[in-house]
Tab-separated table of C-alpha atoms and ligand atoms in Angstrom:
chain	number	residue	atom	x	y	z
A	148	MET	CA	0.132	-0.060	0.051
A	149	SER	CA	1.067	3.398	-0.462
A	150	ASN	CA	1.422	5.983	2.425
A	151	ILE	CA	-0.777	8.335	0.695
A	152	GLU	CA	-4.500	8.046	0.237
A	153	ASN	CA	-5.754	11.110	-1.497
A	154	ILE	CA	-4.063	13.310	-4.136
A	155	THR	CA	-5.008	16.560	-6.055
A	156	ILE	CA	-3.893	16.719	-9.773
A	157	LEU	CA	-3.371	20.055	-11.302
A	158	GLY	CA	-3.184	19.238	-15.106
A	159	SER	CA	-4.744	15.739	-14.928
A	160	THR	CA	-5.501	15.578	-18.678
A	161	GLY	CA	-1.810	16.321	-19.824
A	162	SER	CA	1.149	13.807	-20.176
A	163	ILE	CA	2.245	13.741	-16.528
A	164	GLY	CA	-1.325	13.917	-15.399
A	165	THR	CA	-2.541	10.899	-17.215
A	166	GLN	CA	0.552	8.938	-16.084
A	167	THR	CA	-0.122	9.972	-12.508
A	168	LEU	CA	-3.680	8.617	-12.862
A	169	ASP	CA	-1.903	5.295	-13.983
A	170	VAL	CA	0.089	5.177	-10.743
A	171	CYS	CA	-3.212	6.001	-8.924
A	172	ARG	CA	-4.973	2.928	-10.524
A	173	MET	CA	-2.056	0.642	-9.692
A	174	HIS	CA	-1.682	1.535	-5.933
A	175	GLY	CA	-5.298	2.494	-5.124
A	176	ILE	CA	-4.560	6.124	-4.651
A	177	LYS	CA	-7.553	8.308	-4.876
A	178	PRO	CA	-7.316	11.534	-6.916
A	179	THR	CA	-10.020	13.604	-4.913
A	180	VAL	CA	-9.582	16.859	-7.032
A	181	LEU	CA	-8.771	16.872	-10.877
A	182	CYS	CA	-8.180	20.035	-12.775
A	183	ALA	CA	-7.346	20.466	-16.430
A	184	ALA	CA	-6.810	23.594	-18.863
A	185	HIS	CA	-9.616	22.957	-21.510
A	186	SER	CA	-9.983	19.280	-22.338
A	187	THR	CA	-13.425	19.008	-21.280
A	188	GLU	CA	-14.094	15.605	-22.754
A	189	LEU	CA	-11.265	13.918	-21.212
A	190	LEU	CA	-11.816	15.410	-18.023
A	191	GLU	CA	-15.337	14.242	-18.021
A	192	LYS	CA	-13.945	10.709	-18.601
A	193	GLN	CA	-11.609	10.951	-15.747
A	194	ALA	CA	-14.203	12.268	-13.602
A	195	ARG	CA	-16.644	9.265	-14.202
A	196	GLU	CA	-13.764	6.919	-13.506
A	197	PHE	CA	-12.161	8.410	-10.241
A	198	LYS	CA	-15.251	10.170	-8.944
A	199	PRO	CA	-13.540	13.120	-7.311
A	200	ALA	CA	-15.276	15.488	-5.039
A	201	THR	CA	-14.179	18.603	-7.186
A	202	VAL	CA	-12.936	19.400	-10.739
A	203	CYS	CA	-11.427	22.578	-12.044
A	204	ILE	CA	-11.476	23.707	-15.650
A	205	TYR	CA	-8.965	26.404	-16.001
A	206	ASP	CA	-10.411	28.075	-19.225
A	207	GLU	CA	-13.481	29.796	-18.331
A	208	SER	CA	-14.994	29.452	-21.632
A	209	CYS	CA	-15.308	25.699	-21.302
A	210	TYR	CA	-17.229	26.237	-17.770
A	211	GLY	CA	-20.594	25.923	-19.377
A	212	ASP	CA	-19.658	22.921	-21.172
A	213	MET	CA	-18.065	21.213	-18.144
A	214	LYS	CA	-21.075	21.948	-16.085
A	215	GLN	CA	-23.302	20.404	-18.694
A	216	ARG	CA	-21.171	17.183	-18.943
A	217	LEU	CA	-21.247	16.551	-15.160
A	218	ALA	CA	-24.805	17.791	-14.739
A	219	ASP	CA	-26.037	14.344	-13.537
A	220	THR	CA	-23.106	14.192	-10.839
A	221	ASP	CA	-22.721	16.138	-7.509
A	222	ILE	CA	-18.981	16.881	-8.496
A	223	LYS	CA	-18.315	20.421	-7.593
A	224	ILE	CA	-16.906	22.380	-10.597
A	225	LEU	CA	-14.500	25.302	-10.320
A	226	CYS	CA	-12.818	27.359	-13.079
A	227	GLY	CA	-10.370	30.035	-13.920
A	228	MET	CA	-7.146	30.857	-11.880
A	229	GLU	CA	-9.415	31.570	-8.809
A	230	GLY	CA	-10.705	27.851	-9.069
A	231	LEU	CA	-7.069	26.521	-9.769
A	232	CYS	CA	-5.938	28.230	-6.581
A	233	GLU	CA	-8.958	26.839	-4.551
A	234	ALA	CA	-8.532	23.455	-5.886
A	235	ALA	CA	-4.820	23.499	-4.691
A	236	SER	CA	-5.903	24.541	-1.290
A	237	ILE	CA	-8.154	21.600	-0.734
A	238	LYS	CA	-6.513	19.661	2.063
A	239	THR	CA	-4.868	16.563	0.698
A	240	ASP	CA	-1.894	14.074	1.125
A	241	ALA	CA	-0.240	15.806	-1.990
A	242	VAL	CA	-0.844	18.207	-4.793
A	243	VAL	CA	0.521	17.136	-8.013
A	244	ASN	CA	1.235	20.250	-9.935
A	245	SER	CA	1.702	19.294	-13.772
A	246	VAL	CA	0.175	22.173	-15.415
A	247	VAL	CA	1.887	23.826	-18.445
A	248	GLY	CA	3.366	27.098	-18.126
A	249	MET	CA	3.660	30.156	-15.589
A	250	VAL	CA	-0.001	29.245	-14.573
A	251	GLY	CA	1.475	26.820	-12.271
A	252	LEU	CA	3.134	29.398	-9.822
A	253	LYS	CA	0.045	30.711	-7.999
A	254	PRO	CA	-1.578	27.206	-7.581
A	255	THR	CA	1.862	26.018	-5.913
A	256	LEU	CA	1.830	28.896	-3.465
A	257	ALA	CA	-1.703	28.261	-2.578
A	258	ALA	CA	-1.021	24.556	-2.001
A	259	LEU	CA	1.782	25.488	0.207
A	260	ASP	CA	-0.333	28.115	1.948
A	261	ALA	CA	-2.889	25.512	2.822
A	262	GLY	CA	-0.323	23.206	4.229
A	263	ASN	CA	-0.174	20.834	1.466
A	264	LYS	CA	2.738	18.942	0.266
A	265	VAL	CA	3.586	19.560	-3.516
A	266	ALA	CA	4.817	17.089	-6.040
A	267	LEU	CA	6.078	19.269	-8.743
A	268	ALA	CA	6.244	18.671	-12.411
A	269	ASN	CA	5.524	22.330	-13.449
A	270	LYS	CA	8.888	23.895	-14.287
A	271	GLU	CA	7.788	27.348	-14.145
A	272	THR	CA	7.065	27.409	-10.608
A	273	LEU	CA	10.663	27.293	-9.583
A	274	VAL	CA	12.022	29.118	-12.537
A	275	THR	CA	9.928	32.312	-12.073
A	276	GLY	CA	9.145	32.016	-8.269
A	277	GLY	CA	11.829	29.871	-6.857
A	278	GLU	CA	12.876	32.287	-4.275
A	279	LEU	CA	9.289	32.780	-3.015
A	280	VAL	CA	8.287	28.928	-3.232
A	281	MET	CA	11.243	27.672	-1.633
A	282	LYS	CA	10.756	30.156	1.204
A	283	LYS	CA	7.212	29.464	1.705
A	284	ALA	CA	7.768	25.592	1.764
A	285	ALA	CA	10.670	26.068	4.352
A	286	GLU	CA	8.247	28.181	6.444
A	287	ASN	CA	5.674	25.732	6.242
A	288	ASN	CA	7.929	22.849	6.822
A	289	LEU	CA	6.614	21.075	3.577
A	290	PRO	CA	8.794	19.427	1.154
A	291	ILE	CA	8.700	20.004	-2.771
A	292	LEU	CA	9.011	16.510	-4.294
A	293	PRO	CA	10.150	16.780	-7.757
A	294	ILE	CA	8.575	14.730	-10.456
A	295	ASP	CA	10.782	15.741	-13.349
A	296	SER	CA	13.020	12.628	-14.120
A	297	GLU	CA	16.401	14.630	-13.509
A	298	HIS	CA	15.448	16.148	-10.264
A	299	SER	CA	13.880	13.027	-8.990
A	300	ALA	CA	17.151	11.388	-9.809
A	301	ILE	CA	19.167	13.932	-7.896
A	302	PHE	CA	16.728	13.847	-5.088
A	303	GLN	CA	17.069	10.026	-4.908
A	304	SER	CA	20.979	10.042	-5.122
A	305	LEU	CA	20.851	12.768	-2.218
A	306	MET	CA	19.150	10.364	-0.078
A	307	ALA	CA	22.605	8.592	0.121
A	308	SER	CA	24.386	11.749	1.338
A	309	GLY	CA	23.895	11.394	5.001
A	310	GLY	CA	23.718	15.163	5.016
A	311	SER	CA	27.187	15.657	3.525
A	312	LYS	CA	27.868	18.370	1.094
A	313	ILE	CA	27.089	18.245	-2.484
A	314	GLU	CA	30.125	19.018	-4.628
A	315	ARG	CA	28.725	18.742	-7.921
A	316	ILE	CA	25.355	17.821	-9.732
A	317	LEU	CA	25.510	16.101	-13.090
A	318	LEU	CA	22.435	17.048	-14.879
A	319	THR	CA	21.840	14.849	-17.791
A	320	ALA	CA	20.439	16.056	-21.079
A	321	SER	CA	19.127	13.787	-23.949
A	322	GLY	CA	20.415	16.571	-26.291
A	323	GLY	CA	17.037	16.408	-28.153
A	324	PRO	CA	16.656	15.799	-31.742
A	325	PHE	CA	19.176	18.198	-33.004
A	326	PHE	CA	22.198	17.341	-31.022
A	327	GLY	CA	25.293	17.904	-32.909
A	328	TYR	CA	23.603	20.654	-35.512
A	329	ASP	CA	25.342	23.987	-36.071
A	330	THR	CA	23.559	27.150	-36.162
A	331	GLU	CA	23.197	26.782	-39.944
A	332	ARG	CA	21.913	23.313	-40.009
A	333	LEU	CA	19.364	24.373	-37.191
A	334	LYS	CA	17.828	26.745	-39.686
A	335	THR	CA	16.572	23.873	-41.812
A	336	VAL	CA	14.743	22.081	-39.248
A	337	THR	CA	11.053	21.370	-39.499
A	338	LYS	CA	8.258	21.472	-36.967
A	339	GLU	CA	7.598	17.870	-37.355
A	340	GLN	CA	11.256	16.951	-36.701
A	341	ALA	CA	11.162	19.400	-33.615
A	342	LEU	CA	8.371	17.445	-32.005
A	343	LYS	CA	9.783	14.002	-32.331
A	344	HIS	CA	11.696	13.401	-29.183
A	345	PRO	CA	13.982	10.450	-29.330
A	346	ASN	CA	13.389	9.010	-25.959
A	347	TRP	CA	10.619	10.686	-23.974
A	348	ASP	CA	7.008	10.866	-24.863
A	349	MET	CA	5.806	14.318	-23.633
A	350	GLY	CA	3.691	17.218	-24.428
A	351	GLN	CA	4.284	19.663	-27.331
A	352	LYS	CA	5.680	22.545	-25.060
A	353	ILE	CA	8.049	20.567	-23.392
A	354	THR	CA	8.925	18.400	-26.609
A	355	THR	CA	9.909	21.849	-28.170
A	356	ASP	CA	11.899	22.929	-25.136
A	357	SER	CA	13.877	19.771	-25.314
A	358	ALA	CA	14.811	20.407	-28.873
A	359	THR	CA	16.014	24.014	-28.280
A	360	LEU	CA	17.759	22.839	-24.972
A	361	MET	CA	15.585	25.294	-22.900
A	362	ASN	CA	14.237	22.332	-21.088
A	363	LYS	CA	17.585	21.694	-19.752
A	364	GLY	CA	17.936	25.481	-19.138
A	365	LEU	CA	14.834	25.352	-17.158
A	366	GLU	CA	15.854	22.293	-15.266
A	367	LEU	CA	19.173	23.969	-14.466
A	368	ILE	CA	17.552	26.836	-12.743
A	369	GLU	CA	15.065	24.482	-10.852
A	370	ALA	CA	18.116	22.320	-9.610
A	371	VAL	CA	19.725	25.631	-8.316
A	372	TRP	CA	16.532	26.333	-6.189
A	373	LEU	CA	15.657	22.805	-5.266
A	374	PHE	CA	19.000	21.722	-3.999
A	375	SER	CA	20.500	25.003	-2.808
A	376	VAL	CA	23.464	24.891	-5.091
A	377	LYS	CA	25.388	27.550	-7.193
A	378	PRO	CA	24.750	27.532	-10.999
A	379	CYS	CA	28.461	26.599	-11.487
A	380	GLN	CA	27.916	23.459	-9.436
A	381	VAL	CA	25.535	22.077	-11.967
A	382	GLU	CA	27.399	20.511	-14.909
A	383	ILE	CA	25.138	19.371	-17.959
A	384	ASN	CA	26.080	16.057	-19.470
A	385	VAL	CA	24.458	15.190	-22.843
A	386	HIS	CA	23.734	11.757	-22.450
A	387	ARG	CA	21.917	10.377	-25.417
A	388	GLN	CA	20.423	7.069	-24.003
A	389	SER	CA	18.481	8.807	-21.213
A	390	ILE	CA	19.460	5.776	-19.018
A	391	LEU	CA	21.327	7.756	-16.156
A	392	HIS	CA	18.677	10.376	-15.181
A	393	SER	CA	21.221	12.537	-13.185
A	394	ALA	CA	23.837	12.176	-10.447
A	395	VAL	CA	25.509	13.954	-7.599
A	396	GLU	CA	29.086	14.152	-6.611
A	397	PHE	CA	29.938	14.334	-3.021
A	398	GLU	CA	33.073	15.819	-1.122
A	399	ASP	CA	34.639	12.389	-1.101
A	400	GLY	CA	34.636	12.189	-4.911
A	401	SER	CA	31.924	9.493	-4.809
A	402	VAL	CA	29.266	10.066	-7.836
A	403	ILE	CA	25.721	8.591	-7.000
A	404	GLY	CA	23.389	8.478	-9.806
A	405	GLN	CA	19.729	7.060	-10.488
A	406	LEU	CA	19.390	4.814	-13.709
A	407	GLY	CA	16.338	3.402	-15.201
A	408	VAL	CA	14.466	3.027	-18.496
A	409	PRO	CA	12.904	6.559	-19.496
A	410	ASP	CA	9.374	6.035	-18.047
A	411	MET	CA	7.963	9.120	-16.141
A	412	ARG	CA	5.726	6.736	-13.986
A	413	ILE	CA	8.971	5.856	-11.900
A	414	PRO	CA	9.624	9.430	-10.727
A	415	ILE	CA	5.848	10.161	-10.613
A	416	GLN	CA	5.412	7.366	-8.182
A	417	PHE	CA	8.499	8.038	-6.149
A	418	ALA	CA	7.226	11.700	-5.559
A	419	LEU	CA	3.994	10.256	-4.262
A	420	THR	CA	5.247	7.221	-2.139
A	421	TYR	CA	8.586	8.868	-0.918
A	422	PRO	CA	10.259	7.499	0.996
A	423	LYS	CA	8.805	4.100	0.164
A	424	ARG	CA	9.333	2.370	-3.148
A	425	LEU	CA	6.397	0.404	-4.463
A	426	PRO	CA	6.334	-1.936	-7.257
A	427	SER	CA	5.809	-0.380	-10.801
A	428	ALA	CA	4.722	-1.556	-14.207
A	429	ALA	CA	7.722	0.188	-15.830
A	430	LYS	CA	9.853	-2.114	-18.101
A	431	ARG	CA	13.078	-3.079	-16.450
A	432	LEU	CA	16.656	-1.777	-17.288
A	433	SER	CA	18.939	-4.160	-19.316
A	434	LEU	CA	22.248	-2.631	-19.384
A	435	PHE	CA	23.465	-5.500	-21.672
A	436	ASP	CA	20.690	-4.409	-24.150
A	437	ILE	CA	21.809	-0.791	-24.022
A	438	GLY	CA	25.497	-1.712	-24.020
A	439	THR	CA	27.077	1.776	-24.042
A	440	LEU	CA	26.261	5.060	-22.133
A	441	THR	CA	27.837	8.108	-23.835
A	442	PHE	CA	28.344	11.421	-22.321
A	443	GLU	CA	29.228	14.832	-24.133
A	444	LYS	CA	29.068	18.572	-23.610
A	445	ALA	CA	26.222	20.705	-24.847
A	446	ASP	CA	26.860	23.261	-27.350
A	447	GLU	CA	25.639	26.603	-25.666
A	448	ASN	CA	26.712	28.720	-28.769
A	449	THR	CA	24.320	26.903	-30.984
A	450	PHE	CA	21.603	26.332	-28.579
A	451	LEU	CA	21.119	29.860	-27.339
A	452	CYS	CA	18.197	29.003	-24.877
A	453	LEU	CA	20.666	27.093	-22.670
A	454	LYS	CA	23.224	29.900	-22.654
A	455	TYR	CA	20.679	32.429	-21.838
A	456	ALA	CA	19.360	30.303	-19.076
A	457	ARG	CA	22.680	30.389	-17.366
A	458	ARG	CA	22.948	34.039	-17.890
A	459	ALA	CA	19.424	34.735	-16.523
A	460	LEU	CA	20.539	32.715	-13.279
A	461	ASP	CA	23.645	34.915	-12.913
A	462	MET	CA	21.579	37.962	-13.427
A	463	GLY	CA	18.976	36.954	-10.531
A	464	GLY	CA	15.954	39.055	-9.842
A	465	THR	CA	13.167	38.322	-12.225
A	466	ALA	CA	15.669	37.718	-15.145
A	467	CYS	CA	14.481	33.955	-15.122
A	468	THR	CA	10.951	34.859	-15.538
A	469	VAL	CA	11.941	37.158	-18.730
A	470	LEU	CA	13.589	34.157	-20.131
A	471	ASN	CA	10.693	31.856	-19.498
A	472	SER	CA	8.138	34.187	-20.727
A	473	ALA	CA	10.026	35.071	-23.839
A	474	ASN	CA	10.345	31.202	-24.457
A	475	GLU	CA	6.694	30.481	-23.838
A	476	ALA	CA	5.727	33.408	-26.281
A	477	ALA	CA	8.225	32.238	-28.960
A	478	VAL	CA	7.247	28.451	-28.452
A	479	GLY	CA	3.618	29.482	-28.842
A	480	ALA	CA	4.406	31.157	-32.209
A	481	PHE	CA	6.317	28.339	-33.194
A	482	LEU	CA	3.596	25.828	-32.532
A	483	ALA	CA	1.348	28.199	-34.460
A	484	ASP	CA	3.391	28.178	-37.424
A	485	ARG	CA	4.234	31.635	-37.264
A	486	ILE	CA	8.043	31.479	-36.742
A	487	PRO	CA	10.605	28.657	-37.766
A	488	PHE	CA	12.296	26.603	-34.975
A	489	TYR	CA	15.669	28.438	-34.779
A	490	ARG	CA	13.889	31.782	-34.182
A	491	ILE	CA	12.805	30.672	-30.814
A	492	GLY	CA	16.438	30.712	-29.359
A	493	GLU	CA	16.871	34.231	-31.081
A	494	LEU	CA	13.955	35.538	-29.766
A	495	VAL	CA	14.622	34.366	-26.146
A	496	ALA	CA	18.328	36.053	-26.479
A	497	CYS	CA	16.891	39.221	-27.507
A	498	ALA	CA	14.236	39.424	-24.867
A	499	CYS	CA	17.075	38.692	-22.453
A	500	GLU	CA	19.174	41.533	-23.807
A	501	ASN	CA	16.594	43.864	-24.023
A	502	VAL	CA	13.808	43.506	-21.484
A	503	LYS	CA	14.820	44.895	-18.132
A	504	ALA	CA	14.277	42.721	-15.096
A	505	HIS	CA	13.313	43.659	-11.548
A	506	ASN	CA	15.893	43.060	-8.811
A	507	SER	CA	13.370	42.153	-6.148
A	508	VAL	CA	11.341	38.882	-6.629
A	509	THR	CA	7.837	39.476	-5.554
A	510	LEU	CA	4.650	38.122	-7.139
A	511	ASP	CA	3.893	41.477	-8.691
A	512	ASN	CA	7.341	41.971	-10.226
A	513	ILE	CA	7.232	38.273	-11.589
A	514	LEU	CA	3.909	38.746	-13.316
A	515	ASP	CA	5.127	42.215	-14.705
A	516	SER	CA	8.307	40.751	-16.045
A	517	GLU	CA	6.138	38.018	-17.426
A	518	GLN	CA	4.031	40.440	-19.266
A	519	ALA	CA	6.853	42.618	-20.411
A	520	ALA	CA	8.830	39.656	-22.038
A	521	LYS	CA	5.819	38.401	-23.630
A	522	GLU	CA	4.819	41.793	-25.173
A	523	TYR	CA	8.350	42.034	-26.386
A	524	VAL	CA	8.322	38.852	-28.090
A	525	LEU	CA	4.843	39.139	-29.552
A	526	ALA	CA	5.846	42.379	-31.083
A	527	LYS	CA	8.611	40.662	-33.128
A	528	VAL	CA	6.725	37.594	-34.339
B	193	LIG	MG1	13.394	16.243	-17.395
């Protein structure tokens, strides 16, 4: 049995959300609150299967449809950002935050305010509000349990530390579909190529971010907040096989890492059952079949998003929000066929150079920088 009974899932119809529900089915965990952005049909299906007490649909224009779909049930229906924060505040054993984008920040803060433990898959929560979120979690004595495979691997590696100091984090990256490309070749890639990830099956936004290496940039920023390390202590290793999910080097030179097949259900389940390990349906790792594990440096001069992620971290304040928001706007334009792939990195770089960040990190300043970077990029696409 799992040590948790009830959970709330913010983003239950996405890739992480549906895999979290797989884990729920397997271990008899009850999702009592389910939230989706706009997929009313799938949310209805999930609500009928799991019978949560509450559902929330973020897109307010879908509220009427959702109400109609669940009219024969007594499920409470919330909507909008207010609804999402209310959903996150309902007392539960864990709030899984797997929404896409900066939308995830306020509900994370609301969950922590309500005394709920957060299992975090939403990158933007820490990228934009790392300072606020980690402070609030510490004040309320609540853990932030990482769901992302790399941070889960680091978290699991740290369980072997006995409290000793981290010397270095080895953050692994698949390198995405365009590893080894130079700037010129990057200009020729198509949307279809960008949306085909070699190892992981994920949503469109994160798949694009993996292709630009922004995903690794965001994970670098998250790692700095989650594990209280300096940016220079995080070394990015391109590891094409996605078998070593990240590792930690300690003071004595020992490197401890976590390996496994690339299957998100492993880190999702561990975030929910920590510190216990329960059986999983994931395939078993055969190192004989894999044969070779390779490690290479990432090319930050070609993959501008990664270069500027480091730069934003060094700048501090709301610079990481500028980076992230510019990226969200650029990726949105790319997915809407308004710009080619290589322009994402250029636009992020331009926004980071030209949009002024705030020095102090408050929710208002974060939202202001988000807006400023978004407007800057949208004016250029
Ligand atoms: Mg990851």
